[in-house]
PDB file of C-alpha atoms in Angstrom:
ATOM      1  CA  MET A   9      79.200 122.483 104.707  1.00 63.00           C
ATOM      2  CA  SER A  10      77.009 119.373 104.778  1.00 75.00           C
ATOM      3  CA  SER A  11      76.226 116.425 106.892  1.00 86.00           C
ATOM      4  CA  THR A  12      78.065 113.076 106.111  1.00 85.00           C
ATOM      5  CA  GLU A  13      74.740 111.632 104.837  1.00 85.00           C
ATOM      6  CA  SER A  14      74.110 114.487 102.481  1.00 88.00           C
ATOM      7  CA  LEU A  15      77.660 114.337 101.183  1.00 89.00           C
ATOM      8  CA  ILE A  16      77.247 110.562 100.428  1.00 89.00           C
ATOM      9  CA  ALA A  17      74.159 111.273  98.562  1.00 89.00           C
ATOM     10  CA  ARG A  18      75.731 113.970  96.591  1.00 89.00           C
ATOM     11  CA  ILE A  19      78.560 111.778  95.554  1.00 90.00           C
ATOM     12  CA  ASN A  20      75.843 109.866  93.636  1.00 87.00           C
ATOM     13  CA  GLN A  21      77.919 106.744  92.919  1.00 85.00           C
ATOM     14  CA  GLY A  22      80.576 108.805  91.210  1.00 85.00           C
ATOM     15  CA  ASP A  23      78.219 110.386  88.699  1.00 88.00           C
ATOM     16  CA  ASN A  24      79.048 114.050  89.438  1.00 91.00           C
ATOM     17  CA  LYS A  25      81.073 116.821  87.859  1.00 92.00           C
ATOM     18  CA  ALA A  26      83.676 117.097  90.648  1.00 92.00           C
ATOM     19  CA  PHE A  27      84.727 113.391  90.476  1.00 92.00           C
ATOM     20  CA  ARG A  28      84.883 113.577  86.619  1.00 92.00           C
ATOM     21  CA  ALA A  29      87.180 116.517  86.956  1.00 90.00           C
ATOM     22  CA  LEU A  30      89.465 114.829  89.317  1.00 91.00           C
ATOM     23  CA  TYR A  31      89.459 111.270  88.070  1.00 90.00           C
ATOM     24  CA  GLY A  32      88.343 111.230  84.496  1.00 87.00           C
ATOM     25  CA  ASN A  33      85.348 109.605  82.858  1.00 89.00           C
ATOM     26  CA  ASP A  34      85.942 105.922  83.217  1.00 91.00           C
ATOM     27  CA  PRO A  35      82.741 104.444  85.019  1.00 94.00           C
ATOM     28  CA  ALA A  36      84.913 101.786  87.001  1.00 94.00           C
ATOM     29  CA  GLU A  37      87.300 104.459  88.256  1.00 93.00           C
ATOM     30  CA  LEU A  38      84.286 106.713  89.172  1.00 94.00           C
ATOM     31  CA  LYS A  39      82.661 103.878  90.983  1.00 94.00           C
ATOM     32  CA  LYS A  40      85.932 103.138  92.906  1.00 94.00           C
ATOM     33  CA  GLN A  41      86.265 106.730  94.037  1.00 94.00           C
ATOM     34  CA  ALA A  42      82.713 106.903  95.112  1.00 95.00           C
ATOM     35  CA  ASP A  43      83.059 103.755  97.115  1.00 94.00           C
ATOM     36  CA  ARG A  44      86.337 105.168  98.659  1.00 95.00           C
ATOM     37  CA  TYR A  45      84.897 108.636  99.694  1.00 95.00           C
ATOM     38  CA  THR A  46      81.755 106.864 101.079  1.00 95.00           C
ATOM     39  CA  SER A  47      83.852 104.650 103.246  1.00 95.00           C
ATOM     40  CA  LEU A  48      85.832 107.721 104.388  1.00 95.00           C
ATOM     41  CA  LEU A  49      82.874 109.598 105.297  1.00 95.00           C
ATOM     42  CA  GLN A  50      81.379 106.542 107.177  1.00 94.00           C
ATOM     43  CA  GLN A  51      84.719 106.230 109.097  1.00 94.00           C
ATOM     44  CA  PHE A  52      84.608 109.975 109.811  1.00 95.00           C
ATOM     45  CA  ARG A  53      80.898 109.556 111.338  1.00 94.00           C
ATOM     46  CA  THR A  54      82.166 106.670 113.282  1.00 94.00           C
ATOM     47  CA  SER A  55      85.034 108.482 114.814  1.00 94.00           C
ATOM     48  CA  PHE A  56      83.805 112.026 115.199  1.00 94.00           C
ATOM     49  CA  GLY A  57      79.954 111.938 114.638  1.00 91.00           C
ATOM     50  CA  ASP A  58      77.450 113.032 111.988  1.00 88.00           C
ATOM     51  CA  VAL A  59      78.479 116.599 111.880  1.00 91.00           C
ATOM     52  CA  GLU A  60      78.600 119.400 109.190  1.00 91.00           C
ATOM     53  CA  ALA A  61      81.715 118.498 107.259  1.00 95.00           C
ATOM     54  CA  GLU A  62      83.577 119.306 104.075  1.00 95.00           C
ATOM     55  CA  LEU A  63      85.540 117.041 101.414  1.00 96.00           C
ATOM     56  CA  PHE A  64      89.031 117.694 100.272  1.00 97.00           C
ATOM     57  CA  SER A  65      91.326 116.306  97.704  1.00 96.00           C
ATOM     58  CA  SER A  66      95.060 117.047  97.307  1.00 95.00           C
ATOM     59  CA  PRO A  67      97.003 115.265  94.385  1.00 94.00           C
ATOM     60  CA  GLY A  68     100.555 113.725  94.184  1.00 91.00           C
ATOM     61  CA  ARG A  69     102.789 115.177  91.522  1.00 90.00           C
ATOM     62  CA  THR A  70     105.539 114.207  89.100  1.00 88.00           C
ATOM     63  CA  GLU A  71     108.328 116.090  87.373  1.00 87.00           C
ATOM     64  CA  ILE A  72     107.993 115.835  83.496  1.00 87.00           C
ATOM     65  CA  GLY A  73     111.362 117.739  83.315  1.00 86.00           C
ATOM     66  CA  GLY A  74     113.613 119.742  85.741  1.00 82.00           C
ATOM     67  CA  ASN A  75     114.304 117.557  88.744  1.00 76.00           C
ATOM     68  CA  HIS A  76     115.727 119.663  91.700  1.00 76.00           C
ATOM     69  CA  THR A  77     115.977 122.804  89.450  1.00 82.00           C
ATOM     70  CA  ASP A  78     113.977 124.556  92.049  1.00 81.00           C
ATOM     71  CA  HIS A  79     117.111 124.480  94.353  1.00 79.00           C
ATOM     72  CA  ASN A  80     119.295 126.518  91.898  1.00 83.00           C
ATOM     73  CA  TYR A  81     116.324 129.026  90.948  1.00 87.00           C
ATOM     74  CA  GLY A  82     115.749 127.391  87.513  1.00 90.00           C
ATOM     75  CA  ARG A  83     112.651 126.148  85.879  1.00 93.00           C
ATOM     76  CA  VAL A  84     110.548 123.089  85.965  1.00 93.00           C
ATOM     77  CA  LEU A  85     107.901 121.266  84.047  1.00 93.00           C
ATOM     78  CA  ALA A  86     105.615 119.414  86.559  1.00 92.00           C
ATOM     79  CA  GLY A  87     102.252 117.759  86.697  1.00 89.00           C
ATOM     80  CA  ALA A  88      99.628 116.662  89.328  1.00 90.00           C
ATOM     81  CA  VAL A  89      98.519 112.964  89.083  1.00 87.00           C
ATOM     82  CA  ASN A  90      95.107 111.500  89.779  1.00 85.00           C
ATOM     83  CA  LEU A  91      96.548 109.584  92.755  1.00 89.00           C
ATOM     84  CA  ASP A  92      95.429 111.936  95.727  1.00 93.00           C
ATOM     85  CA  ASN A  93      94.895 112.239  99.374  1.00 94.00           C
ATOM     86  CA  ALA A  94      91.188 112.489 100.123  1.00 96.00           C
ATOM     87  CA  ALA A  95      89.824 113.733 103.249  1.00 97.00           C
ATOM     88  CA  VAL A  96      86.745 114.676 105.339  1.00 97.00           C
ATOM     89  CA  ALA A  97      87.120 117.497 107.992  1.00 97.00           C
ATOM     90  CA  ALA A  98      84.980 119.639 110.241  1.00 97.00           C
ATOM     91  CA  LYS A  99      85.522 122.250 112.797  1.00 97.00           C
ATOM     92  CA  ASN A 100      85.361 120.920 116.485  1.00 96.00           C
ATOM     93  CA  GLY A 101      85.230 123.902 118.349  1.00 95.00           C
ATOM     94  CA  THR A 102      88.517 123.232 120.455  1.00 96.00           C
ATOM     95  CA  HIS A 103      92.202 124.187 120.119  1.00 96.00           C
ATOM     96  CA  THR A 104      93.038 120.648 119.240  1.00 98.00           C
ATOM     97  CA  ILE A 105      93.427 119.169 115.690  1.00 98.00           C
ATOM     98  CA  ARG A 106      92.626 115.386 115.519  1.00 98.00           C
ATOM     99  CA  ILE A 107      93.627 113.441 112.458  1.00 97.00           C
ATOM    100  CA  GLU A 108      92.984 109.786 111.536  1.00 96.00           C
ATOM    101  CA  SER A 109      94.922 108.677 108.436  1.00 92.00           C
ATOM    102  CA  LEU A 110      93.968 105.134 107.386  1.00 88.00           C
ATOM    103  CA  GLY A 111      96.566 102.627 107.961  1.00 84.00           C
ATOM    104  CA  TYR A 112      98.396 105.064 110.496  1.00 87.00           C
ATOM    105  CA  PRO A 113      97.955 105.774 114.327  1.00 90.00           C
ATOM    106  CA  ARG A 114      95.603 108.685 115.117  1.00 94.00           C
ATOM    107  CA  PHE A 115      97.520 111.829 116.266  1.00 96.00           C
ATOM    108  CA  GLU A 116      96.438 115.234 117.779  1.00 97.00           C
ATOM    109  CA  VAL A 117      98.130 118.698 117.487  1.00 97.00           C
ATOM    110  CA  ASP A 118      97.341 121.098 120.487  1.00 97.00           C
ATOM    111  CA  LEU A 119      97.310 124.623 118.928  1.00 97.00           C
ATOM    112  CA  SER A 120      97.977 126.160 122.415  1.00 96.00           C
ATOM    113  CA  SER A 121     101.669 125.830 121.419  1.00 94.00           C
ATOM    114  CA  LEU A 122     102.867 126.640 117.981  1.00 97.00           C
ATOM    115  CA  LYS A 123     106.623 126.390 118.482  1.00 96.00           C
ATOM    116  CA  ALA A 124     108.697 123.825 116.617  1.00 94.00           C
ATOM    117  CA  ASP A 125     109.458 120.780 118.856  1.00 93.00           C
ATOM    118  CA  LYS A 126     112.456 118.623 118.051  1.00 92.00           C
ATOM    119  CA  ASN A 127     110.572 115.585 119.577  1.00 93.00           C
ATOM    120  CA  GLU A 128     107.949 115.976 116.535  1.00 94.00           C
ATOM    121  CA  GLN A 129     110.600 116.160 113.794  1.00 93.00           C
ATOM    122  CA  PHE A 130     109.928 113.944 110.722  1.00 91.00           C
ATOM    123  CA  THR A 131     106.289 113.518 111.990  1.00 93.00           C
ATOM    124  CA  SER A 132     102.963 114.475 110.390  1.00 94.00           C
ATOM    125  CA  ALA A 133     102.196 116.346 113.615  1.00 96.00           C
ATOM    126  CA  ALA A 134     105.230 118.595 113.080  1.00 97.00           C
ATOM    127  CA  LEU A 135     103.935 119.542 109.600  1.00 97.00           C
ATOM    128  CA  VAL A 136     100.342 120.317 110.931  1.00 97.00           C
ATOM    129  CA  ARG A 137     101.807 122.458 113.745  1.00 98.00           C
ATOM    130  CA  GLY A 138     104.179 124.340 111.329  1.00 98.00           C
ATOM    131  CA  ILE A 139     101.437 125.125 108.694  1.00 98.00           C
ATOM    132  CA  CYS A 140      99.166 126.279 111.476  1.00 98.00           C
ATOM    133  CA  SER A 141     101.966 128.367 113.084  1.00 98.00           C
ATOM    134  CA  ARG A 142     102.811 130.176 109.752  1.00 98.00           C
ATOM    135  CA  MET A 143      99.270 130.770 108.733  1.00 98.00           C
ATOM    136  CA  LYS A 144      98.569 132.568 112.108  1.00 98.00           C
ATOM    137  CA  GLU A 145     101.886 134.578 111.638  1.00 97.00           C
ATOM    138  CA  LEU A 146     100.434 135.668 108.214  1.00 97.00           C
ATOM    139  CA  GLY A 147      97.169 136.791 109.582  1.00 97.00           C
ATOM    140  CA  TYR A 148      94.980 133.728 108.872  1.00 98.00           C
ATOM    141  CA  ASN A 149      92.620 132.194 111.579  1.00 98.00           C
ATOM    142  CA  ILE A 150      93.238 128.773 112.841  1.00 98.00           C
ATOM    143  CA  GLY A 151      91.396 126.420 115.086  1.00 97.00           C
ATOM    144  CA  GLY A 152      90.819 122.738 116.075  1.00 98.00           C
ATOM    145  CA  PHE A 153      89.206 120.492 113.564  1.00 98.00           C
ATOM    146  CA  ASP A 154      88.686 116.608 113.067  1.00 98.00           C
ATOM    147  CA  ALA A 155      89.794 114.783 109.876  1.00 98.00           C
ATOM    148  CA  CYS A 156      89.951 111.551 108.390  1.00 97.00           C
ATOM    149  CA  ILE A 157      92.268 110.972 105.327  1.00 96.00           C
ATOM    150  CA  ASP A 158      92.833 108.249 102.834  1.00 94.00           C
ATOM    151  CA  GLY A 159      96.194 108.567 101.502  1.00 90.00           C
ATOM    152  CA  GLY A 160      96.023 107.632  97.821  1.00 83.00           C
ATOM    153  CA  VAL A 161      99.514 108.957  97.169  1.00 80.00           C
ATOM    154  CA  PRO A 162     101.869 106.010  97.952  1.00 73.00           C
ATOM    155  CA  LYS A 163     104.593 106.968 100.649  1.00 73.00           C
ATOM    156  CA  GLY A 164     108.224 106.915  99.210  1.00 67.00           C
ATOM    157  CA  SER A 165     106.865 106.522  95.798  1.00 67.00           C
ATOM    158  CA  GLY A 166     108.302 109.784  94.366  1.00 70.00           C
ATOM    159  CA  LEU A 167     105.103 111.430  93.985  1.00 72.00           C
ATOM    160  CA  SER A 168     105.494 113.766  96.916  1.00 73.00           C
ATOM    161  CA  SER A 169     103.128 112.268  99.605  1.00 84.00           C
ATOM    162  CA  SER A 170     104.404 114.826 102.087  1.00 88.00           C
ATOM    163  CA  ALA A 171     103.897 117.947  99.959  1.00 92.00           C
ATOM    164  CA  SER A 172     100.398 116.571  99.037  1.00 93.00           C
ATOM    165  CA  PHE A 173      99.695 116.145 102.809  1.00 95.00           C
ATOM    166  CA  GLU A 174     100.998 119.659 103.494  1.00 97.00           C
ATOM    167  CA  VAL A 175      98.780 121.284 100.816  1.00 97.00           C
ATOM    168  CA  LEU A 176      95.744 119.206 102.047  1.00 97.00           C
ATOM    169  CA  ILE A 177      96.227 120.625 105.677  1.00 98.00           C
ATOM    170  CA  GLY A 178      96.597 124.173 104.325  1.00 98.00           C
ATOM    171  CA  ALA A 179      93.471 123.927 102.263  1.00 98.00           C
ATOM    172  CA  MET A 180      91.456 122.493 105.409  1.00 98.00           C
ATOM    173  CA  VAL A 181      92.529 125.353 107.526  1.00 98.00           C
ATOM    174  CA  SER A 182      91.775 127.876 104.561  1.00 98.00           C
ATOM    175  CA  VAL A 183      88.195 126.395 103.991  1.00 98.00           C
ATOM    176  CA  LEU A 184      87.148 125.735 107.455  1.00 97.00           C
ATOM    177  CA  PHE A 185      88.375 129.010 109.032  1.00 98.00           C
ATOM    178  CA  ASN A 186      89.233 131.544 106.305  1.00 98.00           C
ATOM    179  CA  GLN A 187      86.417 131.056 103.650  1.00 96.00           C
ATOM    180  CA  GLY A 188      88.966 129.477 101.359  1.00 96.00           C
ATOM    181  CA  LYS A 189      90.912 132.675 100.863  1.00 96.00           C
ATOM    182  CA  LEU A 190      94.426 131.009 100.899  1.00 97.00           C
ATOM    183  CA  ASP A 191      96.033 131.284  97.473  1.00 94.00           C
ATOM    184  CA  PRO A 192      97.438 128.058  96.092  1.00 95.00           C
ATOM    185  CA  ILE A 193     100.950 129.314  95.751  1.00 94.00           C
ATOM    186  CA  GLN A 194     100.815 130.822  99.258  1.00 96.00           C
ATOM    187  CA  ASN A 195      99.606 127.533 100.429  1.00 97.00           C
ATOM    188  CA  ALA A 196     102.616 125.717  98.654  1.00 96.00           C
ATOM    189  CA  ILE A 197     105.042 128.308 100.334  1.00 95.00           C
ATOM    190  CA  ILE A 198     103.619 127.770 103.843  1.00 97.00           C
ATOM    191  CA  GLY A 199     103.730 124.062 103.177  1.00 97.00           C
ATOM    192  CA  GLN A 200     107.461 124.218 102.349  1.00 94.00           C
ATOM    193  CA  TYR A 201     108.114 126.514 105.489  1.00 96.00           C
ATOM    194  CA  SER A 202     106.729 123.831 107.663  1.00 97.00           C
ATOM    195  CA  GLU A 203     108.638 120.997 106.077  1.00 94.00           C
ATOM    196  CA  ASN A 204     111.864 123.049 106.276  1.00 93.00           C
ATOM    197  CA  ASN A 205     111.491 124.400 109.941  1.00 95.00           C
ATOM    198  CA  TYR A 206     109.207 122.055 111.714  1.00 96.00           C
ATOM    199  CA  PHE A 207     109.673 118.684 110.002  1.00 94.00           C
ATOM    200  CA  GLY A 208     113.258 119.086 109.388  1.00 91.00           C
ATOM    201  CA  LYS A 209     113.808 118.511 105.598  1.00 88.00           C
ATOM    202  CA  PRO A 210     115.234 121.324 103.527  1.00 85.00           C
ATOM    203  CA  CYS A 211     113.089 120.603 100.431  1.00 84.00           C
ATOM    204  CA  GLY A 212     112.581 122.963  97.624  1.00 84.00           C
ATOM    205  CA  LEU A 213     109.308 124.444  96.602  1.00 90.00           C
ATOM    206  CA  MET A 214     108.381 122.473  93.449  1.00 90.00           C
ATOM    207  CA  ASP A 215     106.609 119.672  95.105  1.00 91.00           C
ATOM    208  CA  GLN A 216     104.198 121.846  96.999  1.00 93.00           C
ATOM    209  CA  THR A 217     103.498 124.198  94.053  1.00 93.00           C
ATOM    210  CA  ALA A 218     102.647 121.316  91.752  1.00 92.00           C
ATOM    211  CA  CYS A 219     100.321 119.805  94.294  1.00 94.00           C
ATOM    212  CA  ALA A 220      98.611 122.939  95.009  1.00 95.00           C
ATOM    213  CA  MET A 221      98.144 124.270  91.566  1.00 94.00           C
ATOM    214  CA  GLY A 222      97.039 120.840  89.839  1.00 91.00           C
ATOM    215  CA  GLY A 223      97.353 120.001  86.224  1.00 90.00           C
ATOM    216  CA  LEU A 224     100.405 120.395  84.020  1.00 92.00           C
ATOM    217  CA  ILE A 225     102.397 123.475  84.675  1.00 94.00           C
ATOM    218  CA  THR A 226     105.687 125.286  84.347  1.00 95.00           C
ATOM    219  CA  ILE A 227     107.262 126.906  87.272  1.00 94.00           C
ATOM    220  CA  ASP A 228     110.059 129.607  87.131  1.00 95.00           C
ATOM    221  CA  PHE A 229     111.934 129.832  90.388  1.00 90.00           C
ATOM    222  CA  LYS A 230     114.236 132.875  89.548  1.00 92.00           C
ATOM    223  CA  ASP A 231     112.633 134.590  92.483  1.00 91.00           C
ATOM    224  CA  PRO A 232     111.773 131.669  94.925  1.00 83.00           C
ATOM    225  CA  SER A 233     109.464 133.837  97.026  1.00 85.00           C
ATOM    226  CA  LYS A 234     107.394 134.544  94.050  1.00 89.00           C
ATOM    227  CA  PRO A 235     107.355 131.587  91.723  1.00 91.00           C
ATOM    228  CA  VAL A 236     106.007 132.271  88.301  1.00 95.00           C
ATOM    229  CA  VAL A 237     103.440 129.557  87.445  1.00 94.00           C
ATOM    230  CA  LYS A 238     101.961 128.945  84.052  1.00 96.00           C
ATOM    231  CA  LYS A 239      99.464 126.241  82.963  1.00 94.00           C
ATOM    232  CA  VAL A 240     100.417 124.106  80.041  1.00 94.00           C
ATOM    233  CA  ASN A 241      97.604 122.965  77.631  1.00 91.00           C
ATOM    234  CA  PHE A 242      98.673 119.420  76.777  1.00 87.00           C
ATOM    235  CA  ASP A 243      96.330 116.219  76.653  1.00 82.00           C
ATOM    236  CA  PHE A 244      98.412 112.977  77.489  1.00 79.00           C
ATOM    237  CA  VAL A 245      95.497 110.848  76.589  1.00 79.00           C
ATOM    238  CA  ALA A 246      94.789 112.393  73.220  1.00 88.00           C
ATOM    239  CA  THR A 247      98.451 112.056  72.268  1.00 89.00           C
ATOM    240  CA  GLY A 248      98.920 108.323  73.490  1.00 88.00           C
ATOM    241  CA  PHE A 249     101.381 109.036  76.162  1.00 84.00           C
ATOM    242  CA  ALA A 250     101.108 107.349  79.602  1.00 81.00           C
ATOM    243  CA  LEU A 251     103.123 108.067  82.893  1.00 79.00           C
ATOM    244  CA  VAL A 252     104.447 104.844  84.436  1.00 80.00           C
ATOM    245  CA  ILE A 253     105.188 104.641  88.093  1.00 76.00           C
ATOM    246  CA  THR A 254     107.496 102.031  89.079  1.00 76.00           C
ATOM    247  CA  ASP A 255     107.824 100.946  92.799  1.00 72.00           C
ATOM    248  CA  THR A 256     111.717 100.254  93.311  1.00 74.00           C
ATOM    249  CA  GLY A 257     111.161  99.585  96.993  1.00 71.00           C
ATOM    250  CA  GLY A 258     113.318 102.610  97.930  1.00 71.00           C
ATOM    251  CA  THR A 259     112.983 105.161 100.646  1.00 67.00           C
ATOM    252  CA  HIS A 260     113.923 108.583 101.583  1.00 66.00           C
ATOM    253  CA  ALA A 261     113.886 107.997 105.311  1.00 64.00           C
ATOM    254  CA  ASP A 262     117.592 108.377 106.053  1.00 65.00           C
ATOM    255  CA  LEU A 263     118.595 110.813 103.168  1.00 67.00           C
ATOM    256  CA  ASN A 264     118.030 114.144 104.755  1.00 67.00           C
ATOM    257  CA  ASP A 265     121.803 115.100 104.912  1.00 71.00           C
ATOM    258  CA  GLU A 266     122.373 114.125 101.315  1.00 73.00           C
ATOM    259  CA  TYR A 267     119.205 115.998 100.389  1.00 66.00           C
ATOM    260  CA  ALA A 268     120.450 119.172 102.052  1.00 69.00           C
ATOM    261  CA  SER A 269     123.733 118.981 100.158  1.00 72.00           C
ATOM    262  CA  LEU A 270     121.835 119.398  96.909  1.00 70.00           C
ATOM    263  CA  PRO A 271     121.766 123.384  96.833  1.00 68.00           C
ATOM    264  CA  THR A 272     125.380 123.454  97.486  1.00 71.00           C
ATOM    265  CA  ALA A 273     126.325 120.774  95.027  1.00 73.00           C
ATOM    266  CA  MET A 274     124.365 122.561  92.352  1.00 68.00           C
TER     267      MET A 274
END
């Protein structure tokens, strides 16, 4: 861990290996991301103080082929995108998680109770509580932390902002309290568990797996408890292909019942 000032210095205006791996080599994009992270670190310092902290990133995802095939134990070709949720987080020595997401109200989760709360359904707090509950059940350490998040995965865009958020929270708990020991696929499964049982959406596992693994991958869901994931070596830039995201103005907000009918229909 490093102080916020030290982290800002290490960002070095975007000229660093980590940023190039996440966002490519375009100088304008690297500068944009450097400004974004610097602003996030400054916000964290204002809200929670200049303490030892960590930086995190979790990408959005898209299906290249195989939409909803995770529901009928099929296979999918999926890829992470470079629109991501970026975060700063630090342990706070309490049993409370405090999260500020830019553009959203601040919320807290008291870890003294890890039971699902119907009043929390369809909220970010429900996802956080469910992830911590499942991680504790599996023998991982949990604890209170403070976090500032800049959500770069547009909500309702079809890029799985909720799965990206779940994977981000899992990564925070893993790094802050468990030396980063949480396996990416298990992180994905824990995120799905939370979304199914705490948030209230009967989602499959494809979204979380693609966000947790990163890159372009195939996933075989023949055994949904043990998805088989393989990296795909393909360079979209070299071949001239581009992924185009179109904002249709739609929303998933009132579609949970229809979504739940997919496994039966398939």
